[in-house]
Short mmCIF file of C-alpha atoms in Angstrom, two decimals:
data_model
loop_
_atom_site.label_atom_id
_atom_site.label_comp_id
_atom_site.label_asym_id
_atom_site.label_seq_id
_atom_site.Cartn_x
_atom_site.Cartn_y
_atom_site.Cartn_z
CA MET C 1089 -0.86 26.91 78.74
CA SER C 1090 -0.39 29.26 81.54
CA ASP C 1091 -0.80 33.12 82.24
CA GLY C 1092 0.41 34.42 85.57
CA GLY C 1093 0.47 31.09 87.39
CA SER C 1094 -2.70 30.00 86.07
CA VAL C 1095 -3.48 26.99 83.98
CA VAL C 1096 -6.18 26.58 81.29
CA LYS C 1097 -7.02 23.31 80.34
CA LYS C 1098 -8.40 22.51 77.08
CA LYS C 1099 -11.58 20.92 76.84
CA THR C 1100 -11.77 17.47 75.07
CA ALA C 1101 -14.85 16.58 72.90
CA ARG C 1102 -16.79 13.48 74.46
CA ILE C 1103 -17.94 11.08 72.07
CA GLU C 1104 -21.25 10.09 74.18
CA THR C 1105 -22.32 13.63 74.04
CA THR C 1106 -20.91 14.99 70.66
CA ARG C 1107 -23.58 14.44 68.05
CA SER C 1108 -22.34 13.17 64.74
CA ASP C 1109 -23.24 14.47 61.50
CA ASP C 1110 -23.44 10.79 59.88
CA PRO C 1111 -26.88 10.14 58.20
CA GLY C 1112 -26.85 6.60 58.54
CA ASP C 1113 -29.18 6.43 61.74
CA GLN C 1114 -31.92 8.57 60.15
CA THR C 1115 -31.53 6.32 56.94
CA GLU C 1116 -32.10 3.30 59.05
CA ARG C 1117 -35.03 4.96 60.92
CA ASN C 1118 -36.56 5.80 57.38
CA TYR C 1119 -36.31 2.08 56.15
CA ARG C 1120 -37.80 0.83 59.63
CA TYR C 1121 -40.62 3.31 58.93
CA GLN C 1122 -41.21 1.60 55.58
CA HIS C 1123 -40.89 -1.90 56.97
CA GLN C 1124 -43.17 -1.02 59.65
CA TYR C 1125 -45.90 -0.27 57.12
CA GLY C 1126 -45.63 -3.37 55.84
CA VAL C 1127 -46.77 -4.95 59.14
CA VAL C 1128 -49.73 -2.49 58.87
CA LEU C 1129 -50.85 -4.02 55.58
CA LEU C 1130 -50.47 -7.53 57.17
CA ALA C 1131 -52.51 -6.67 60.02
CA ALA C 1132 -55.37 -5.05 57.70
CA VAL C 1133 -55.23 -8.30 55.86
CA ARG C 1134 -55.61 -10.24 58.94
CA ARG C 1135 -58.50 -8.04 59.87
CA GLY C 1136 -60.21 -8.18 56.51
CA SER C 1137 -59.99 -4.72 55.34
CA ARG C 1138 -57.29 -5.69 52.53
CA GLY C 1139 -57.72 -8.76 50.78
CA TYR C 1140 -54.01 -9.33 49.46
CA ILE C 1141 -52.50 -12.72 49.05
CA SER C 1142 -49.00 -11.49 49.09
CA LEU C 1143 -46.69 -8.59 49.72
CA TYR C 1144 -43.30 -8.18 47.58
CA CYS C 1145 -41.04 -5.99 49.27
CA GLU C 1146 -38.69 -3.60 47.01
CA HIS C 1147 -39.71 -5.23 44.00
CA HIS C 1148 -40.73 -2.46 41.51
CA GLU C 1149 -42.05 -0.33 44.35
CA ASP C 1150 -41.84 -0.27 48.11
CA PHE C 1151 -44.53 -2.62 48.31
CA LEU C 1152 -46.40 -4.49 45.55
CA ALA C 1153 -49.70 -6.23 46.81
CA GLN C 1154 -50.97 -8.81 45.02
CA ARG C 1155 -54.57 -8.93 44.90
CA PRO C 1156 -57.28 -12.17 44.60
CA ASP C 1157 -58.21 -10.79 41.21
CA GLY C 1158 -54.44 -10.93 39.99
CA LEU C 1159 -53.89 -7.33 39.94
CA PHE C 1160 -51.14 -5.58 41.94
CA ASP C 1161 -51.43 -2.51 44.27
CA GLY C 1162 -48.10 -0.34 44.21
CA TYR C 1163 -47.33 1.34 47.60
CA GLN C 1164 -44.53 4.18 48.00
CA VAL C 1165 -43.73 5.23 51.41
CA LYS C 1166 -42.12 8.17 52.26
CA THR C 1167 -41.05 9.96 55.29
CA SER C 1168 -40.49 13.67 55.76
CA LYS C 1169 -39.27 16.11 58.46
CA PRO C 1170 -42.18 18.46 59.91
CA GLU C 1171 -39.96 21.38 59.00
CA ASN C 1172 -40.33 20.56 55.56
CA GLY C 1173 -44.13 21.16 55.31
CA ALA C 1174 -47.01 19.52 53.53
CA TRP C 1175 -46.64 17.59 50.34
CA THR C 1176 -47.71 19.52 47.27
CA LEU C 1177 -47.37 18.71 43.76
CA THR C 1178 -43.80 20.23 43.51
CA SER C 1179 -42.54 17.98 46.42
CA VAL C 1180 -39.44 16.10 45.27
CA PRO C 1181 -40.45 12.41 46.76
CA LEU C 1182 -44.12 12.87 45.84
CA VAL C 1183 -43.21 13.74 42.38
CA GLY C 1184 -40.70 10.93 42.07
CA SER C 1185 -43.21 8.36 43.30
CA ILE C 1186 -45.67 9.60 41.11
CA GLY C 1187 -42.93 8.95 38.11
CA ARG C 1188 -42.55 5.50 39.38
CA PHE C 1189 -46.07 4.61 39.20
CA VAL C 1190 -46.57 6.05 35.47
CA ASP C 1191 -43.14 4.00 34.76
CA LEU C 1192 -44.81 0.69 36.55
CA LEU C 1193 -48.23 1.36 34.75
CA SER C 1194 -46.56 1.84 31.30
CA ALA C 1195 -44.72 -1.15 31.71
CA TYR C 1196 -47.55 -3.28 32.95
CA PRO C 1197 -50.68 -1.73 31.97
CA ASP C 1198 -52.91 -5.25 32.38
CA GLN C 1199 -51.52 -6.01 35.85
CA ILE C 1200 -51.61 -2.77 37.81
CA GLY C 1201 -54.65 -2.23 40.25
CA GLU C 1202 -54.32 0.83 42.43
CA PHE C 1203 -51.70 3.24 43.66
CA PHE C 1204 -50.71 4.50 47.25
CA PHE C 1205 -48.60 7.28 48.40
CA VAL C 1206 -48.19 6.91 52.11
CA SER C 1207 -46.18 9.42 54.66
CA ASN C 1208 -46.11 10.85 57.93
CA SER C 1209 -46.65 13.90 56.77
CA GLU C 1210 -49.85 15.75 55.67
CA VAL C 1211 -50.61 17.06 52.06
CA ASP C 1212 -51.26 20.62 51.34
CA SER C 1213 -54.51 21.49 52.87
CA VAL C 1214 -56.67 24.02 50.37
CA THR C 1215 -60.27 24.44 50.34
CA ALA C 1216 -61.74 24.81 46.91
CA LYS C 1217 -62.95 28.52 47.45
CA SER C 1218 -59.48 29.50 47.89
CA THR C 1219 -58.39 32.64 45.82
CA ASP C 1220 -54.85 31.46 45.50
CA ASP C 1221 -54.79 29.56 42.31
CA ALA C 1222 -51.13 29.00 42.36
CA ARG C 1223 -51.23 27.26 45.65
CA ARG C 1224 -54.84 25.35 44.60
CA GLY C 1225 -52.99 23.98 41.61
CA LYS C 1226 -50.37 22.48 43.71
CA CYS C 1227 -52.63 20.86 46.25
CA PRO C 1228 -52.52 16.98 45.66
CA ARG C 1229 -56.02 16.69 47.26
CA LEU C 1230 -57.91 19.17 45.24
CA MET C 1231 -55.92 17.84 41.86
CA LEU C 1232 -57.11 14.30 42.67
CA GLY C 1233 -60.52 15.29 43.05
CA HIS C 1234 -60.76 17.30 39.80
CA LEU C 1235 -58.85 14.66 37.89
CA GLN C 1236 -61.48 12.20 39.01
CA ASP C 1237 -64.06 13.70 36.85
CA CYS C 1238 -61.61 14.16 33.78
CA ALA C 1239 -62.12 11.33 31.03
CA LEU C 1240 -59.61 13.09 28.85
CA PRO C 1241 -56.36 15.38 29.57
CA ASP C 1242 -58.10 18.15 27.54
CA HIS C 1243 -60.74 18.07 30.09
CA ILE C 1244 -58.58 19.23 32.93
CA GLU C 1245 -59.47 22.82 33.92
CA GLU C 1246 -57.10 25.60 35.28
CA PRO C 1247 -55.73 26.06 37.92
CA PHE C 1248 -54.82 21.99 37.53
CA ARG C 1249 -54.31 22.10 33.94
CA THR C 1250 -50.89 24.14 34.23
CA SER C 1251 -49.65 22.09 37.39
CA PHE C 1252 -50.69 18.78 35.38
CA LYS C 1253 -48.80 19.84 32.15
CA LYS C 1254 -45.62 20.87 34.17
CA LEU C 1255 -45.92 17.35 36.03
CA ALA C 1256 -46.14 15.49 32.63
CA ALA C 1257 -43.02 17.37 31.13
CA GLU C 1258 -41.02 16.91 34.14
CA LEU C 1259 -41.75 13.25 34.33
CA GLY C 1260 -41.50 12.70 30.34
CA ALA C 1261 -44.96 10.87 30.89
CA GLU C 1262 -48.04 10.88 28.39
CA PRO C 1263 -50.67 13.21 29.58
CA ALA C 1264 -53.28 9.91 29.20
CA ARG C 1265 -50.87 7.77 31.33
CA LEU C 1266 -50.19 10.47 34.04
CA LEU C 1267 -53.93 11.10 34.15
CA ASP C 1268 -54.67 7.16 34.43
CA VAL C 1269 -52.08 7.12 37.42
CA PHE C 1270 -53.94 9.89 39.13
CA LYS C 1271 -57.34 8.44 38.78
CA ARG C 1272 -55.77 5.41 40.64
CA LEU C 1273 -53.80 7.33 43.34
CA SER C 1274 -54.54 7.46 46.85
CA ILE C 1275 -52.57 9.41 49.66
CA ILE C 1276 -52.60 8.13 53.23
CA LYS C 1277 -51.34 9.62 56.34
CA ALA C 1278 -49.70 7.30 58.42
CA PRO C 1279 -48.37 7.38 61.86
CA SER C 1280 -45.59 9.77 62.82
CA ARG C 1281 -41.93 7.87 63.26
CA ASP C 1282 -42.02 8.77 66.93
CA GLU C 1283 -45.67 7.05 67.56
CA PHE C 1284 -45.24 4.37 64.95
CA ASP C 1285 -43.94 1.77 67.27
CA ALA C 1286 -46.41 1.88 69.98
CA SER C 1287 -49.38 2.45 67.38
CA LEU C 1288 -48.14 -0.94 65.42
CA ALA C 1289 -48.13 -2.66 68.66
CA HIS C 1290 -51.20 -1.83 70.36
CA GLU C 1291 -53.69 -0.45 67.68
CA HIS C 1292 -52.72 -2.68 64.72
CA LEU C 1293 -51.54 -5.68 66.04
CA GLY C 1294 -53.49 -5.70 69.77
CA THR C 1295 -56.81 -5.39 68.12
CA LEU C 1296 -56.29 -8.77 66.12
CA ASP C 1297 -57.76 -11.91 67.30
CA GLU C 1298 -54.50 -13.55 67.93
CA CYS C 1299 -52.83 -10.93 70.08
CA ALA C 1300 -55.86 -10.41 72.54
CA SER C 1301 -54.26 -12.16 75.22
CA MET C 1302 -50.74 -10.80 74.82
CA THR C 1303 -48.98 -8.69 77.15
CA THR C 1304 -47.26 -5.40 76.48
CA SER C 1305 -44.16 -6.97 76.05
CA GLN C 1306 -45.13 -9.82 73.89
CA LEU C 1307 -46.77 -7.13 71.45
CA ALA C 1308 -43.68 -5.71 71.27
CA ASP C 1309 -41.64 -8.60 70.53
CA LEU C 1310 -43.91 -9.45 68.03
CA ARG C 1311 -43.87 -6.01 66.37
CA ASP C 1312 -40.14 -6.29 66.02
CA ASN C 1313 -40.15 -9.79 65.02
CA LEU C 1314 -42.68 -8.84 61.97
CA VAL C 1315 -40.74 -5.92 61.07
CA SER C 1316 -37.43 -7.82 60.73
CA MET C 1317 -39.43 -10.20 58.38
CA PHE C 1318 -40.45 -7.24 56.24
CA HIS C 1319 -36.63 -5.95 56.32
CA ARG C 1320 -34.98 -9.24 55.36
CA ALA C 1321 -37.67 -9.54 52.45
CA ALA C 1322 -36.50 -6.27 51.41
CA SER C 1323 -33.03 -7.07 51.05
CA ILE C 1324 -31.15 -9.10 48.46
CA HIS C 1325 -29.78 -11.46 50.97
CA VAL C 1326 -30.85 -15.14 49.59
CA THR C 1327 -29.87 -18.28 51.49
CA ASP C 1328 -31.92 -20.73 49.20
CA PRO C 1329 -29.33 -23.36 48.07
CA ASP C 1330 -31.10 -23.59 44.33
CA ARG C 1331 -29.58 -20.20 43.54
CA HIS C 1332 -26.08 -22.05 42.89
CA VAL C 1333 -27.66 -24.61 40.80
CA ARG C 1334 -30.19 -23.25 38.55
CA ASP C 1335 -29.81 -21.45 35.32
CA PHE C 1336 -32.01 -18.26 35.49
CA ILE C 1337 -30.74 -16.38 32.65
CA THR C 1338 -31.46 -18.68 29.83
CA HIS C 1339 -33.80 -21.18 31.27
CA GLY C 1340 -35.30 -19.54 34.24
CA SER C 1341 -38.91 -18.29 35.03
CA THR C 1342 -40.37 -15.95 37.92
CA SER C 1343 -41.80 -19.12 39.57
CA ASP C 1344 -37.90 -20.55 39.81
CA ASP C 1345 -36.63 -17.11 40.73
CA VAL C 1346 -35.38 -17.55 44.28
CA PHE C 1347 -34.44 -13.68 44.54
CA LEU C 1348 -37.94 -12.91 43.84
CA GLN C 1349 -39.38 -15.46 46.13
CA SER C 1350 -37.33 -13.96 48.78
CA LYS C 1351 -39.06 -10.99 48.44
CA GLN C 1352 -42.30 -12.34 48.75
CA ILE C 1353 -44.31 -12.45 51.81
CA VAL C 1354 -47.56 -14.90 51.87
CA CYS C 1355 -49.85 -13.10 53.83
CA ALA C 1356 -51.65 -16.41 54.85
CA ASP C 1357 -48.33 -18.14 55.97
CA VAL C 1358 -47.31 -15.48 58.53
CA VAL C 1359 -47.61 -16.90 61.90
CA ILE C 1360 -48.93 -13.91 64.29
CA ALA C 1361 -48.34 -15.28 68.08
CA ALA C 1362 -46.55 -14.40 70.99
CA PRO C 1363 -42.83 -15.32 70.15
CA THR C 1364 -41.85 -18.41 71.80
CA VAL C 1365 -38.96 -18.60 74.51
CA THR C 1366 -36.81 -21.62 74.08
CA THR C 1367 -36.86 -23.54 77.00
CA LYS C 1368 -33.35 -24.07 78.18
CA THR C 1369 -32.11 -27.85 79.07
CA VAL C 1370 -30.62 -28.98 82.40
CA PHE C 1371 -28.35 -31.57 81.80
CA TYR C 1372 -27.49 -34.03 85.05
CA GLN C 1373 -23.80 -34.62 85.88
CA GLY C 1374 -22.56 -37.93 86.69
CA SER C 1375 -23.40 -41.48 86.05
CA SER C 1376 -26.41 -43.23 86.06
CA THR C 1377 -27.58 -45.28 89.39
CA ILE C 1378 -29.19 -48.17 87.15
CA SER C 1379 -27.10 -50.99 86.57
CA LEU C 1380 -27.73 -52.32 83.03
CA GLY C 1381 -27.05 -55.93 82.13
CA GLN C 1382 -26.61 -56.72 85.83
CA PRO C 1383 -29.03 -59.25 87.72
CA ARG C 1384 -31.77 -57.53 89.11
CA PRO C 1385 -32.61 -57.27 92.90
CA GLN C 1386 -34.85 -60.51 93.35
CA GLY C 1387 -38.24 -59.54 94.82
CA VAL C 1388 -37.32 -55.92 95.61
CA LEU C 1389 -40.06 -54.66 93.12
CA GLU C 1390 -42.47 -57.11 94.05
CA GLN C 1391 -42.47 -56.15 97.84
CA LYS C 1392 -42.43 -52.47 97.48
CA LEU C 1393 -45.64 -52.35 95.08
CA ALA C 1394 -47.40 -54.98 97.28
CA GLN C 1395 -46.59 -53.04 100.23
CA GLY C 1396 -48.17 -49.88 98.39
CA GLY C 1397 -51.44 -51.70 97.75
CA ILE C 1398 -50.66 -52.24 94.01
CA SER C 1399 -50.03 -55.83 93.57
CA ASP C 1400 -52.11 -55.79 90.54
CA THR C 1401 -49.41 -53.86 88.63
CA ILE C 1402 -46.43 -56.17 89.56
CA ASP C 1403 -46.78 -58.08 86.26
CA TYR C 1404 -47.47 -54.93 84.45
CA MET C 1405 -44.20 -53.01 86.08
CA LYS C 1406 -42.07 -56.16 85.38
CA ALA C 1407 -42.73 -56.26 81.70
CA ARG C 1408 -41.58 -52.66 81.39
CA GLU C 1409 -38.81 -53.18 83.68
CA GLN C 1410 -37.18 -55.53 81.18
CA ALA C 1411 -38.20 -53.57 77.89
CA ALA C 1412 -36.66 -50.55 79.21
CA GLU C 1413 -33.59 -52.09 80.36
CA TYR C 1414 -33.29 -53.91 76.95
CA HIS C 1415 -34.09 -50.66 75.07
CA PHE C 1416 -31.16 -48.80 76.98
CA LEU C 1417 -28.89 -51.74 76.27
CA GLU C 1418 -29.58 -51.46 72.63
CA GLU C 1419 -28.75 -47.63 72.74
CA GLN C 1420 -25.60 -48.18 74.78
CA ALA C 1421 -24.52 -50.59 71.95
CA ARG C 1422 -25.43 -48.34 69.08
CA ASN C 1423 -23.71 -44.91 70.67
CA PRO C 1424 -21.89 -45.76 73.88
CA ARG C 1425 -20.53 -42.17 74.09
CA THR C 1426 -24.01 -40.44 74.28
CA ALA C 1427 -26.07 -43.39 75.92
CA GLY C 1428 -24.79 -42.99 79.35
CA GLN C 1429 -25.59 -39.04 79.28
CA GLN C 1430 -29.11 -39.95 77.67
CA LEU C 1431 -29.91 -42.66 80.35
CA ARG C 1432 -28.87 -40.11 83.01
CA GLN C 1433 -31.21 -37.48 81.89
CA VAL C 1434 -34.24 -40.06 81.64
CA GLU C 1435 -33.45 -41.48 85.09
CA GLU C 1436 -33.39 -38.20 87.07
CA ALA C 1437 -36.73 -36.84 84.97
CA VAL C 1438 -38.68 -39.96 85.80
CA HIS C 1439 -37.26 -39.81 89.48
CA GLY C 1440 -38.16 -36.28 90.18
CA GLU C 1441 -41.81 -37.12 88.62
CA CYS C 1442 -41.79 -39.90 91.15
CA LEU C 1443 -40.72 -38.06 93.97
CA GLU C 1444 -43.03 -34.89 93.37
CA ALA C 1445 -46.04 -37.95 93.03
CA TYR C 1446 -44.85 -39.51 96.35
CA MET C 1447 -44.71 -36.28 98.48
CA GLY C 1448 -48.03 -35.30 97.05
CA THR C 1449 -49.91 -38.58 97.75
CA LYS C 1450 -48.06 -39.78 100.79
CA THR C 1451 -50.64 -40.48 103.69
CA GLN C 1452 -49.11 -41.16 107.10
CA GLY C 1453 -50.45 -44.82 108.22
CA GLN C 1454 -52.60 -45.32 105.15
CA PRO C 1455 -51.68 -47.07 101.88
CA PHE C 1456 -51.61 -44.33 98.81
CA GLY C 1457 -49.74 -46.70 96.22
CA GLN C 1458 -52.85 -46.34 93.89
CA ASN C 1459 -53.02 -42.49 94.03
CA MET C 1460 -49.44 -42.32 93.72
CA PHE C 1461 -49.43 -44.94 90.36
CA ASN C 1462 -52.25 -42.98 88.98
CA ASP C 1463 -50.34 -39.69 89.34
CA VAL C 1464 -46.94 -40.83 88.18
CA ALA C 1465 -48.83 -42.47 84.92
CA ALA C 1466 -50.04 -38.93 84.04
CA ARG C 1467 -46.84 -37.13 84.96
CA LEU C 1468 -45.08 -39.39 82.77
CA ARG C 1469 -47.32 -39.29 79.90
CA ARG C 1470 -47.23 -35.61 79.94
CA LEU C 1471 -43.29 -35.81 80.07
CA GLU C 1472 -43.31 -37.94 77.02
CA VAL C 1473 -44.74 -35.11 75.09
CA ASP C 1474 -43.32 -31.98 76.92
CA ARG C 1475 -39.76 -32.99 77.11
CA ARG C 1476 -39.55 -35.25 74.02
CA GLU C 1477 -36.20 -33.60 72.55
CA VAL C 1478 -34.74 -33.44 76.01
CA LEU C 1479 -35.12 -37.28 76.68
CA GLY C 1480 -34.40 -38.25 73.39
CA GLY C 1481 -37.85 -39.19 72.30
CA GLN C 1482 -38.38 -41.90 74.62
CA PRO C 1483 -41.73 -43.28 74.85
CA TYR C 1484 -44.33 -43.62 77.95
CA GLU C 1485 -43.56 -47.21 78.09
CA VAL C 1486 -39.75 -46.81 78.28
CA LEU C 1487 -40.51 -43.99 80.86
CA MET C 1488 -42.65 -46.07 83.22
CA GLY C 1489 -39.70 -48.91 82.81
CA THR C 1490 -37.39 -46.63 84.25
CA ALA C 1491 -39.84 -46.02 87.14
CA ALA C 1492 -39.78 -49.56 87.86
CA LEU C 1493 -35.83 -49.98 87.38
CA LEU C 1494 -35.56 -47.10 90.35
CA THR C 1495 -37.93 -48.97 92.44
CA GLY C 1496 -35.78 -51.92 92.25
CA GLU C 1497 -32.70 -49.81 92.90
CA CYS C 1498 -34.64 -48.44 96.15
CA ARG C 1499 -34.87 -44.92 94.73
CA VAL C 1500 -38.81 -44.68 94.25
CA TRP C 1501 -40.97 -46.06 97.14
CA TRP C 1502 -45.00 -46.61 96.70
CA SER C 1503 -45.50 -46.71 100.20
CA GLU C 1504 -43.97 -45.52 103.62
CA ARG C 1505 -40.21 -47.05 103.89
CA PHE C 1506 -39.82 -50.46 105.11
CA PRO C 1507 -37.07 -53.01 105.61
CA VAL C 1508 -36.69 -54.57 102.11
CA LYS C 1509 -35.36 -58.20 101.68
CA GLY C 1510 -32.66 -58.56 99.01
CA ALA C 1511 -31.93 -54.72 98.33
CA ARG C 1512 -28.74 -53.68 97.37
CA ARG C 1513 -26.57 -52.10 100.08
#
């Protein structure tokens, strides 16, 4: 569009700077808060301040915590924006949580212990001397304090009597049952949403004995892994194949219910440790230099061991050389396609250890074979354990036999190099 020769450009909204009204991210943030609190409970169990056996996620309550006495504690975890103010007995989320507690206690009166309402927001703070009876009557802490001393609903005094009756009517709850819930109820102030990640990593997990030596990065990774565990348990995503073969409708029991089991986190079974980093495998290319099934070079092994001053090992090394070659030939017969690659892996791993031992013990003008042999033996025993998967689970005897085979191929030396009779050209 032009006006007197000037051009007015229409502004285009940029997606990376335009804020959306989609509430999904806030919903996910609130769910994360709930799962973070699950980790708080787990850490409390490890510290010994809570004695829970297991935690059920999104089963009747946000958390249902199994106690050693067989009872279950119910947890409701709610978040609120600061601008919504403190919780009162007219706040919809708090009223809804109390209603859930009433329903749970009514359904399982002999199996429920205590109730906990957890939030990032404060509850309304009113002193007992306040003259504002309407506000005092809606104050959760004052109400809880008063009801602890009331054996029956008729003992409740104003200004709490009116609020209690309104709440019972709104929830459709029997006054005696509602009073019982209040007597079991505690209100907990948890960290703010912005500070929860840091608090969880460093205050809750970082103070555990298992985490004393972890770095900041490791604590953050551990926190996220544990939060993800609670996220999975809170979902209905079940991968147990038994869900397709058991009849849970007519013959099932709670012990058979894989859906219920997927929601259960057994506290003692959770491993609290720095996340492991998977070691990447290096695959050596090309073919092995060891000639299997061919006549071995006569006298080469004996010459090189003698020159290194370890003639006493000749019979030992020859026996392992023969055993290793026979072992590799058997593997080749079983699986020709993979045996060659596996032999290449073993060969290069053993050669690398022998070469490093050679360079570390080599002494100009003096025999060093004994020191090198001791170093190689220690290295190969570690190799047997540390790289079991990479080397196909080969035992120490095969690894030492491979060192003998490489000695015969003149890739491994136990002394300074010298002219060897009968060596392959």
